[in-house]
PDB file of C-alpha atoms in Angstrom:
ATOM      1  CA  MET A   1     -33.159   6.124   4.261  1.00  0.00           C
ATOM      2  CA  ASN A   2     -34.888   2.517   3.981  1.00  0.00           C
ATOM      3  CA  TRP A   3     -34.850   3.131   0.112  1.00  0.00           C
ATOM      4  CA  LEU A   4     -30.953   3.432   0.082  1.00  0.00           C
ATOM      5  CA  ARG A   5     -30.783   0.289   2.015  1.00  0.00           C
ATOM      6  CA  ARG A   6     -32.837  -1.444  -0.410  1.00  0.00           C
ATOM      7  CA  MET A   7     -30.957  -0.030  -3.441  1.00  0.00           C
ATOM      8  CA  MET A   8     -27.437  -1.090  -1.872  1.00  0.00           C
ATOM      9  CA  TYR A   9     -28.814  -4.557  -1.148  1.00  0.00           C
ATOM     10  CA  GLY A  10     -26.423  -6.960  -3.075  1.00  0.00           C
ATOM     11  CA  ARG A  11     -23.892  -4.247  -3.937  1.00  0.00           C
ATOM     12  CA  TYR A  12     -20.486  -3.891  -2.741  1.00  0.00           C
ATOM     13  CA  GLY A  13     -20.549  -0.677  -1.117  1.00  0.00           C
ATOM     14  CA  GLY A  14     -17.444   1.355   0.365  1.00  0.00           C
ATOM     15  CA  ASP A  15     -13.986   0.194   1.456  1.00  0.00           C
ATOM     16  CA  GLN A  16     -10.616   1.488   1.899  1.00  0.00           C
ATOM     17  CA  LEU A  17      -9.722   1.664  -1.682  1.00  0.00           C
ATOM     18  CA  THR A  18     -13.140   3.342  -2.565  1.00  0.00           C
ATOM     19  CA  PHE A  19     -12.500   5.968   0.220  1.00  0.00           C
ATOM     20  CA  PHE A  20      -8.967   6.486  -0.997  1.00  0.00           C
ATOM     21  CA  LEU A  21     -10.238   6.969  -4.668  1.00  0.00           C
ATOM     22  CA  LEU A  22     -12.906   9.627  -3.381  1.00  0.00           C
ATOM     23  CA  VAL A  23     -10.294  11.359  -1.278  1.00  0.00           C
ATOM     24  CA  LEU A  24      -7.929  11.614  -4.272  1.00  0.00           C
ATOM     25  CA  ALA A  25     -10.735  13.061  -6.395  1.00  0.00           C
ATOM     26  CA  ILE A  26     -11.290  15.704  -3.949  1.00  0.00           C
ATOM     27  CA  ALA A  27      -7.583  16.512  -3.702  1.00  0.00           C
ATOM     28  CA  ILE A  28      -7.277  16.726  -7.332  1.00  0.00           C
ATOM     29  CA  THR A  29     -10.174  19.194  -7.523  1.00  0.00           C
ATOM     30  CA  VAL A  30      -8.677  21.330  -4.718  1.00  0.00           C
ATOM     31  CA  ALA A  31      -5.464  21.370  -6.685  1.00  0.00           C
ATOM     32  CA  SER A  32      -7.139  22.350  -9.893  1.00  0.00           C
ATOM     33  CA  LEU A  33      -8.286  25.554  -8.069  1.00  0.00           C
ATOM     34  CA  PHE A  34      -4.545  26.716  -7.755  1.00  0.00           C
ATOM     35  CA  ILE A  35      -3.330  25.290 -11.093  1.00  0.00           C
ATOM     36  CA  PRO A  36      -4.937  27.055 -13.948  1.00  0.00           C
ATOM     37  CA  VAL A  37      -4.859  24.307 -16.443  1.00  0.00           C
ATOM     38  CA  ALA A  38      -8.383  22.953 -17.697  1.00  0.00           C
ATOM     39  CA  PHE A  39      -7.750  19.297 -17.970  1.00  0.00           C
ATOM     40  CA  ILE A  40      -6.699  18.852 -14.335  1.00  0.00           C
ATOM     41  CA  ASN A  41     -10.541  19.475 -13.429  1.00  0.00           C
ATOM     42  CA  TYR A  42     -11.432  16.420 -15.732  1.00  0.00           C
ATOM     43  CA  LEU A  43      -8.577  14.384 -14.344  1.00  0.00           C
ATOM     44  CA  SER A  44     -10.315  14.291 -11.008  1.00  0.00           C
ATOM     45  CA  LEU A  45     -13.314  12.364 -12.665  1.00  0.00           C
ATOM     46  CA  ILE A  46     -11.393   9.339 -13.132  1.00  0.00           C
ATOM     47  CA  PRO A  47     -11.069   8.290  -9.420  1.00  0.00           C
ATOM     48  CA  LEU A  48     -14.523   9.519  -8.464  1.00  0.00           C
ATOM     49  CA  VAL A  49     -16.194   7.508 -11.461  1.00  0.00           C
ATOM     50  CA  PHE A  50     -14.233   4.556 -10.412  1.00  0.00           C
ATOM     51  CA  GLY A  51     -14.898   4.971  -6.933  1.00  0.00           C
ATOM     52  CA  VAL A  52     -18.663   5.242  -7.440  1.00  0.00           C
ATOM     53  CA  TYR A  53     -18.550   2.092  -9.844  1.00  0.00           C
ATOM     54  CA  ARG A  54     -16.912   0.067  -7.047  1.00  0.00           C
ATOM     55  CA  MET A  55     -19.575   1.179  -4.626  1.00  0.00           C
ATOM     56  CA  PHE A  56     -22.447   0.161  -6.720  1.00  0.00           C
ATOM     57  CA  SER A  57     -20.865  -3.132  -8.281  1.00  0.00           C
ATOM     58  CA  LYS A  58     -22.480  -6.551  -7.771  1.00  0.00           C
ATOM     59  CA  ASN A  59     -19.208  -8.396  -8.432  1.00  0.00           C
ATOM     60  CA  ILE A  60     -18.459  -8.666  -4.777  1.00  0.00           C
ATOM     61  CA  ALA A  61     -15.561 -11.016  -5.003  1.00  0.00           C
ATOM     62  CA  LYS A  62     -13.604  -8.991  -7.622  1.00  0.00           C
ATOM     63  CA  ARG A  63     -13.841  -5.853  -5.515  1.00  0.00           C
ATOM     64  CA  GLN A  64     -12.688  -7.712  -2.452  1.00  0.00           C
ATOM     65  CA  GLN A  65      -9.690  -8.748  -4.600  1.00  0.00           C
ATOM     66  CA  GLU A  66      -8.902  -5.351  -5.781  1.00  0.00           C
ATOM     67  CA  ASN A  67      -9.190  -4.015  -1.890  1.00  0.00           C
ATOM     68  CA  MET A  68      -6.934  -6.670  -0.718  1.00  0.00           C
ATOM     69  CA  LYS A  69      -4.190  -5.817  -3.542  1.00  0.00           C
ATOM     70  CA  TYR A  70      -4.537  -2.120  -2.462  1.00  0.00           C
ATOM     71  CA  LEU A  71      -4.395  -3.069   1.330  1.00  0.00           C
ATOM     72  CA  GLN A  72      -1.052  -5.029   0.540  1.00  0.00           C
ATOM     73  CA  PHE A  73       0.417  -2.149  -1.430  1.00  0.00           C
ATOM     74  CA  ARG A  74      -0.255   0.159   1.151  1.00  0.00           C
ATOM     75  CA  TYR A  75       1.167  -2.022   3.826  1.00  0.00           C
ATOM     76  CA  ARG A  76       4.438  -2.588   1.833  1.00  0.00           C
ATOM     77  CA  LEU A  77       4.828   1.194   1.178  1.00  0.00           C
ATOM     78  CA  LYS A  78       4.233   2.229   4.805  1.00  0.00           C
ATOM     79  CA  ASN A  79       6.595  -0.332   5.888  1.00  0.00           C
ATOM     80  CA  TRP A  80       9.161   0.746   3.404  1.00  0.00           C
ATOM     81  CA  PHE A  81       8.712   4.509   4.590  1.00  0.00           C
ATOM     82  CA  THR A  82       9.014   3.518   8.303  1.00  0.00           C
ATOM     83  CA  GLY A  83      12.149   1.438   7.885  1.00  0.00           C
ATOM     84  CA  ILE A  84      14.031   4.308   6.317  1.00  0.00           C
ATOM     85  CA  PRO A  85      14.896   6.260   9.508  1.00  0.00           C
ATOM     86  CA  GLN A  86      15.727   3.079  11.287  1.00  0.00           C
ATOM     87  CA  LYS A  87      18.373   2.054   8.576  1.00  0.00           C
ATOM     88  CA  MET A  88      19.691   5.687   8.509  1.00  0.00           C
ATOM     89  CA  ARG A  89      20.436   5.417  12.343  1.00  0.00           C
ATOM     90  CA  ASP A  90      21.934   2.067  11.930  1.00  0.00           C
ATOM     91  CA  ALA A  91      23.925   2.646   8.824  1.00  0.00           C
ATOM     92  CA  LYS A  92      27.344   3.144  10.697  1.00  0.00           C
ATOM     93  CA  LYS A  93      26.868  -0.171  12.929  1.00  0.00           C
ATOM     94  CA  TYR A  94      24.823  -2.648  10.920  1.00  0.00           C
ATOM     95  CA  ARG A  95      24.135  -4.005   7.424  1.00  0.00           C
ATOM     96  CA  TYR A  96      20.986  -5.324   6.140  1.00  0.00           C
ATOM     97  CA  PHE A  97      20.522  -8.410   4.199  1.00  0.00           C
ATOM     98  CA  LYS A  98      17.577 -10.242   2.763  1.00  0.00           C
ATOM     99  CA  CYS A  99      17.322 -14.051   3.227  1.00  0.00           C
ATOM    100  CA  PRO A 100      17.561 -15.614  -0.350  1.00  0.00           C
ATOM    101  CA  SER A 101      14.997 -18.371   0.866  1.00  0.00           C
ATOM    102  CA  CYS A 102      12.311 -16.745   2.566  1.00  0.00           C
ATOM    103  CA  GLY A 103      12.911 -12.783   2.086  1.00  0.00           C
ATOM    104  CA  GLN A 104      13.225 -12.043   5.732  1.00  0.00           C
ATOM    105  CA  LYS A 105      15.351  -8.974   6.337  1.00  0.00           C
ATOM    106  CA  VAL A 106      18.328  -9.546   8.630  1.00  0.00           C
ATOM    107  CA  ARG A 107      20.510  -7.156  10.434  1.00  0.00           C
ATOM    108  CA  VAL A 108      24.058  -7.989  11.054  1.00  0.00           C
ATOM    109  CA  PRO A 109      26.970  -5.785  12.530  1.00  0.00           C
ATOM    110  CA  ARG A 110      29.403  -4.229  10.142  1.00  0.00           C
ATOM    111  CA  GLY A 111      33.103  -4.987   9.973  1.00  0.00           C
ATOM    112  CA  LYS A 112      33.001  -8.595  10.770  1.00  0.00           C
ATOM    113  CA  GLY A 113      34.340  -9.847   7.436  1.00  0.00           C
ATOM    114  CA  LYS A 114      32.577 -12.798   5.785  1.00  0.00           C
ATOM    115  CA  ILE A 115      29.972 -14.265   8.271  1.00  0.00           C
ATOM    116  CA  ASN A 116      27.685 -17.091   8.111  1.00  0.00           C
ATOM    117  CA  ILE A 117      24.170 -15.433   8.565  1.00  0.00           C
ATOM    118  CA  THR A 118      21.501 -17.721  10.101  1.00  0.00           C
ATOM    119  CA  CYS A 119      17.861 -16.440   9.212  1.00  0.00           C
ATOM    120  CA  PRO A 120      15.760 -16.143  12.411  1.00  0.00           C
ATOM    121  CA  LYS A 121      12.597 -17.019  10.321  1.00  0.00           C
ATOM    122  CA  CYS A 122      13.419 -19.993   8.263  1.00  0.00           C
ATOM    123  CA  LYS A 123      16.686 -21.074  10.003  1.00  0.00           C
ATOM    124  CA  GLY A 124      18.341 -20.935   6.457  1.00  0.00           C
ATOM    125  CA  LYS A 125      22.217 -20.141   6.352  1.00  0.00           C
ATOM    126  CA  PHE A 126      23.827 -17.919   3.940  1.00  0.00           C
ATOM    127  CA  LEU A 127      27.302 -16.227   3.654  1.00  0.00           C
ATOM    128  CA  ARG A 128      27.797 -12.577   3.253  1.00  0.00           C
ATOM    129  CA  LYS A 129      30.672 -10.019   3.677  1.00  0.00           C
ATOM    130  CA  THR A 130      29.928  -7.139   6.322  1.00  0.00           C
TER     131      THR A 130
END
């Protein structure tokens, strides 16, 4: 086990993106068992090779940037999917607007006509019809 520790010294190792790539490779391999198309099996090699390359890379700063972009994308995707049920429940009572200056989502009641909306984050004001 000490040889592995010495070999990995100065290398990046595993992170969330690498774990996702390896799980994706396994999922594609399992899917290829049920789908009788030859190239799907080779398709699973792409995330596998890229994940192993990331683990053994010595360019740590670049790998950290890649992982940070992946985590930001995953966070935005998760928030988008978790916000859908709330918006569907509130669709009859509220409207959602995005603040033009900071991008904060603001919920306002429907049917009030043109109102001046104050952003809770940046205190900017903008006019919208509800």
